[in-house]
PDB file of C-alpha atoms in Angstrom:
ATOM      1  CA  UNK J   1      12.073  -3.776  13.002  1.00  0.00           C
ATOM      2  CA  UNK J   2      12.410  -0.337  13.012  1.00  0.00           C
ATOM      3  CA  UNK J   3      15.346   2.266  13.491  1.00  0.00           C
ATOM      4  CA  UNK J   4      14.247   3.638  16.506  1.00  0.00           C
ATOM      5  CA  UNK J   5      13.233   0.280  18.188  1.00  0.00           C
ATOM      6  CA  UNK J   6      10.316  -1.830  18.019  1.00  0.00           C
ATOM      7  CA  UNK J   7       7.998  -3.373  15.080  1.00  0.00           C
ATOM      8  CA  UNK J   8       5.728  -1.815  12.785  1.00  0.00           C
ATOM      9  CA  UNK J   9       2.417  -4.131  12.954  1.00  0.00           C
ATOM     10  CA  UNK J  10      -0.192  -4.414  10.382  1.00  0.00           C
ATOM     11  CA  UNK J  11      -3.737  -4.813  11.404  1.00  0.00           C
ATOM     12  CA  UNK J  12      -7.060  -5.440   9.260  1.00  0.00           C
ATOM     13  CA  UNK J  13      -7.775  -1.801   9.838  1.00  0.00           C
ATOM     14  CA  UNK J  14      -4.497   0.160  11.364  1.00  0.00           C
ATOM     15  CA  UNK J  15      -0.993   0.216  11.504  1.00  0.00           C
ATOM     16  CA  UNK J  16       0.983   0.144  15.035  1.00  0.00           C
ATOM     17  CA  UNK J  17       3.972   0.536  16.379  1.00  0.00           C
ATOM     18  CA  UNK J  18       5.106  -1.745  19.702  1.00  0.00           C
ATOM     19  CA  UNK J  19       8.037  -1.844  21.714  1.00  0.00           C
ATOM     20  CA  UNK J  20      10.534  -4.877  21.362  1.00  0.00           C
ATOM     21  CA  UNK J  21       8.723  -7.111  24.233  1.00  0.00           C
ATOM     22  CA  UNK J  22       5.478  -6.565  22.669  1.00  0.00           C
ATOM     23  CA  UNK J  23       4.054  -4.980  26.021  1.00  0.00           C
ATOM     24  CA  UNK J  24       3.336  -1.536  24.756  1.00  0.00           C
ATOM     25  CA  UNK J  25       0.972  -0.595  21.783  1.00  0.00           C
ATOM     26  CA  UNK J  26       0.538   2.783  19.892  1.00  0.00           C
ATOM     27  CA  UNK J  27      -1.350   3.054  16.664  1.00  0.00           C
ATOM     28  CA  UNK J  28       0.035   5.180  13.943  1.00  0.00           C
ATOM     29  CA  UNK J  29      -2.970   5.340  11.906  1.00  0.00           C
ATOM     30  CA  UNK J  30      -6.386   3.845  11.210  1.00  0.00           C
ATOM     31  CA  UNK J  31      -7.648   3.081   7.236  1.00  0.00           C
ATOM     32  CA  UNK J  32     -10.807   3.032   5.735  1.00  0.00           C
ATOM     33  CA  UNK J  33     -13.008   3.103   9.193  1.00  0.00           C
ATOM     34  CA  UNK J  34     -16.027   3.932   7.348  1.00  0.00           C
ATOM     35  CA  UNK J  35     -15.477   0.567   4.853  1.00  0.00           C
ATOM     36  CA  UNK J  36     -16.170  -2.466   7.397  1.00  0.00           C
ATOM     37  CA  UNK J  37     -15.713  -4.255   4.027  1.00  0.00           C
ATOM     38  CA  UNK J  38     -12.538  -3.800   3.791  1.00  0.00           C
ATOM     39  CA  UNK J  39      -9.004  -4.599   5.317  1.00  0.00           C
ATOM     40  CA  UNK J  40      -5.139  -3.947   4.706  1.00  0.00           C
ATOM     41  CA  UNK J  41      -3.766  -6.530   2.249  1.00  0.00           C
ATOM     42  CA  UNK J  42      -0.445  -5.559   1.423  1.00  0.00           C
ATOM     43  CA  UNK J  43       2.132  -2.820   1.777  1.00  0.00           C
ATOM     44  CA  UNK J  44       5.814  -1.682   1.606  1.00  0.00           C
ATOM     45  CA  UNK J  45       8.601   0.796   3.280  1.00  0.00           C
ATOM     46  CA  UNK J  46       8.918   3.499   0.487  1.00  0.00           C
ATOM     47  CA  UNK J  47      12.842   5.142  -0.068  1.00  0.00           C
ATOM     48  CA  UNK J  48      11.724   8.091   1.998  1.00  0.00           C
ATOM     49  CA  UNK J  49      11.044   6.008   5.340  1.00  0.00           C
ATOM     50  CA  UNK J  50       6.878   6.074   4.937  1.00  0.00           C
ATOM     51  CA  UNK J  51       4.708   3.177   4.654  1.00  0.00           C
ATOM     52  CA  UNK J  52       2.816   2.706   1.454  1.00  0.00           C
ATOM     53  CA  UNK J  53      -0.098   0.090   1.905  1.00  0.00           C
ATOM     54  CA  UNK J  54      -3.444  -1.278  -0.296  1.00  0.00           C
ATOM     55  CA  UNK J  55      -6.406  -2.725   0.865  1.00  0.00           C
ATOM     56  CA  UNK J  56      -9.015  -5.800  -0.235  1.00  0.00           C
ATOM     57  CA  UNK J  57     -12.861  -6.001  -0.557  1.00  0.00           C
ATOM     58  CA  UNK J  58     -13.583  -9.193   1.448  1.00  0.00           C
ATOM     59  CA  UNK J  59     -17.057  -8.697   0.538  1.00  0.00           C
ATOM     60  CA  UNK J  60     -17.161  -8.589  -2.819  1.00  0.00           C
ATOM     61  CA  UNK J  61     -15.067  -7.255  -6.311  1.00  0.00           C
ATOM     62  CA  UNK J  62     -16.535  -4.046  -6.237  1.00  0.00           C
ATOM     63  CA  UNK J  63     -13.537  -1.657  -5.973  1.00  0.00           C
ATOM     64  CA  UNK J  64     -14.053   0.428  -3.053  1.00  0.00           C
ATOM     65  CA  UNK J  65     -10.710   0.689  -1.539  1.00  0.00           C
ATOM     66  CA  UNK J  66      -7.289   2.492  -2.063  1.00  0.00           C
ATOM     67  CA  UNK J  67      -3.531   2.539  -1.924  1.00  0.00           C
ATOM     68  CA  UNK J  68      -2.440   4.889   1.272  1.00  0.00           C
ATOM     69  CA  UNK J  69       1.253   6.098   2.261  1.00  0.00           C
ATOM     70  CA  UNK J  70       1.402   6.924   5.821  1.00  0.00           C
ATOM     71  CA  UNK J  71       4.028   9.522   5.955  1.00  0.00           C
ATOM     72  CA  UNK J  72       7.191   9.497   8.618  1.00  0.00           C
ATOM     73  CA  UNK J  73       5.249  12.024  10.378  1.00  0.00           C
ATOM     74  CA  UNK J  74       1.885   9.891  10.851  1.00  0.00           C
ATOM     75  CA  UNK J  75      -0.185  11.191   7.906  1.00  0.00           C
ATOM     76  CA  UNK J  76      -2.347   9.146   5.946  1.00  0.00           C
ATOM     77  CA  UNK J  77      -2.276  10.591   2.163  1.00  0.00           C
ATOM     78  CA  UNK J  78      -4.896   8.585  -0.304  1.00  0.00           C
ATOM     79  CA  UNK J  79      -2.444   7.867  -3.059  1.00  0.00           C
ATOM     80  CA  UNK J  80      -5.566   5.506  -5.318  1.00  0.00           C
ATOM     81  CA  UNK J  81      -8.901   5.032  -5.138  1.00  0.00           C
ATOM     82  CA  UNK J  82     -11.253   2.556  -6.459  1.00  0.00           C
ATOM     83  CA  UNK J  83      -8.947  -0.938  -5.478  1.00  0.00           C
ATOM     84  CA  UNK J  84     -10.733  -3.767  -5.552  1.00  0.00           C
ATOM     85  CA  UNK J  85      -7.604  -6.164  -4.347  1.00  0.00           C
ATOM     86  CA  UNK J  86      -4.239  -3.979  -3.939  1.00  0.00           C
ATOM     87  CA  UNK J  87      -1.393  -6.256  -4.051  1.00  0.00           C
ATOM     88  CA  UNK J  88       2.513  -6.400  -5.171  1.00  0.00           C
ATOM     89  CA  UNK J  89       3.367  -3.471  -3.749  1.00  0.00           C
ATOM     90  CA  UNK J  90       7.258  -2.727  -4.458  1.00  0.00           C
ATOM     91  CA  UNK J  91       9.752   0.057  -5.197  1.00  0.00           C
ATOM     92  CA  UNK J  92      12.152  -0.511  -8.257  1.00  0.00           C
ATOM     93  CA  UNK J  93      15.825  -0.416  -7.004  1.00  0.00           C
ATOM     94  CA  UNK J  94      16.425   3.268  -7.277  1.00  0.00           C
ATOM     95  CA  UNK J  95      13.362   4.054  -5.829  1.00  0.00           C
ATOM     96  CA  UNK J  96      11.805   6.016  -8.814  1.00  0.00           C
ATOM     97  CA  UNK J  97       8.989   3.462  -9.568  1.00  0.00           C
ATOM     98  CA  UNK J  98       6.342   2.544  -7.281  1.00  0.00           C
ATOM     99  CA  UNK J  99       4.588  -1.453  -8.598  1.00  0.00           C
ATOM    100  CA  UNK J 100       1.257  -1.925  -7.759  1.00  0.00           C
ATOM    101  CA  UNK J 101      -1.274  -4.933  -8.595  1.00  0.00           C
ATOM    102  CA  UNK J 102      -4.926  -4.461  -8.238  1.00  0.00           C
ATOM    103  CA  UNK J 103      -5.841  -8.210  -8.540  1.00  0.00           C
ATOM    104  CA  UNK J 104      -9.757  -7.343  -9.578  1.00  0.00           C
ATOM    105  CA  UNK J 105      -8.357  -5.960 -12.927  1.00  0.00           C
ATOM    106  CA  UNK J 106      -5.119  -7.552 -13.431  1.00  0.00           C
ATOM    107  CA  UNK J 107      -2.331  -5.157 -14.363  1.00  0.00           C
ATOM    108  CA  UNK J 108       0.783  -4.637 -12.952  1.00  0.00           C
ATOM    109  CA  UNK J 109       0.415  -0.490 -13.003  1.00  0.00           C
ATOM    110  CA  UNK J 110       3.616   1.522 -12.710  1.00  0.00           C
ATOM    111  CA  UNK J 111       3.579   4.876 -11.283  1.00  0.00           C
ATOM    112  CA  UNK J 112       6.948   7.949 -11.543  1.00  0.00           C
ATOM    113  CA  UNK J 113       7.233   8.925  -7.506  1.00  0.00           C
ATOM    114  CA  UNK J 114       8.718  12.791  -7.238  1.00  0.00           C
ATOM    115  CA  UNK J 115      11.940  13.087  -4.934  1.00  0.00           C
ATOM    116  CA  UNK J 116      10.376  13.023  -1.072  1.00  0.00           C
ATOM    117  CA  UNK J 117       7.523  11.520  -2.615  1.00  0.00           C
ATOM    118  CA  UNK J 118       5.905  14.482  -3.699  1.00  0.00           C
ATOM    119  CA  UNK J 119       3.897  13.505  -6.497  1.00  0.00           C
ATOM    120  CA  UNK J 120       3.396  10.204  -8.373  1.00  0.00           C
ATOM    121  CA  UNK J 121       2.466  10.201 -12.061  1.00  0.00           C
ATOM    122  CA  UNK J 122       1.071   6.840 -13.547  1.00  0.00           C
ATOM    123  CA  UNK J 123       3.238   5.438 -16.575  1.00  0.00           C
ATOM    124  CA  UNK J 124       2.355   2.933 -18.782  1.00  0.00           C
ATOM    125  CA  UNK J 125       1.671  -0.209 -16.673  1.00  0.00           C
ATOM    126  CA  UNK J 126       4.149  -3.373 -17.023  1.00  0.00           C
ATOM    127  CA  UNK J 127       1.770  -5.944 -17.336  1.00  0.00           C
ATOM    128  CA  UNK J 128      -1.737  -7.109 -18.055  1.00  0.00           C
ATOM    129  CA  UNK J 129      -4.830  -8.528 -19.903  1.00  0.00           C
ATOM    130  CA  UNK J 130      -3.296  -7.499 -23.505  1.00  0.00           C
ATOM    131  CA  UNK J 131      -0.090  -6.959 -22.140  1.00  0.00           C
ATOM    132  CA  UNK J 132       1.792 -10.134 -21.596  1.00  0.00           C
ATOM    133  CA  UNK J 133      -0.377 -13.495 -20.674  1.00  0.00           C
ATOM    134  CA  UNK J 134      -0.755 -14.027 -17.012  1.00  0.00           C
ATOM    135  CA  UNK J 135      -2.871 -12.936 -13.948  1.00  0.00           C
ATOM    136  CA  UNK J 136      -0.775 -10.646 -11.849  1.00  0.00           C
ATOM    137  CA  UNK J 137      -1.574 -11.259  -8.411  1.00  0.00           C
ATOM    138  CA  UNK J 138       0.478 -10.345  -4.910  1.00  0.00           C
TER     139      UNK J 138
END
């Protein structure tokens, strides 16, 4: 649900928003149209009201997507590039640390977000291959 009314709905290739009967359908944005490959796999509300989402290679491991935030005002800002398999997006408590799982590689990557979101800074990640034992995935 969303403040103003309606659902946010995830599709394999956009994001929409829809009234509460599900009659009436605007999309918000469209991602990776030039990757048929390709299709939203996970995502999360970020602390400043956007939408921060990853996407997954059906095709193959070959890391060819990203992580996107689509802003309150509708744009689409490439936050990572080269994802194979984005998943376990989150936002620690205070919203200070955005989580983020590319399954292909298997690390739990942590990044610093500036207030409003305007910059994140990778810090060291939280888990992976000579980390801790495990296979991070979702």
């Amino acid at each position: 649900p969303r403040t103003r009314g309606g659902f946010l709905l995830g599709f394999p290739k956009s994001m929409v928003v829809t009234d509460h009967t599900f009659t009436d359908f605007t999309q918000v944005a469209e991602i990776e149209p030039h990757l048929p490959q390709t299709r939203i796999n996970d995502a999360a509300i970020d602390p400043y009201g956007g939408i921060v989402l990853g996407t997954y290679n059906e095709q193959s491991r070959e890391p060819v997507g990203g992580v996107y935030r689509i802003a309150p005002n509708g744009e689409v800002i490439t936050l990572l590039s080269d994802v194979a398999a984005a998943n376990g997006l989150a936002f620690s408590p205070d919203g200070r640390i955005l989580y983020f799982t590319d399954t292909g590689e298997g690390t739990i990557r942590r990044f610093k977000l500036a207030p409003e979101f305007a910059s994140l800074a990778e810090i060291e990640p939280l888990a992976g291959p000579n980390i801790a034992p495990g296979s991070p995935d979702g």
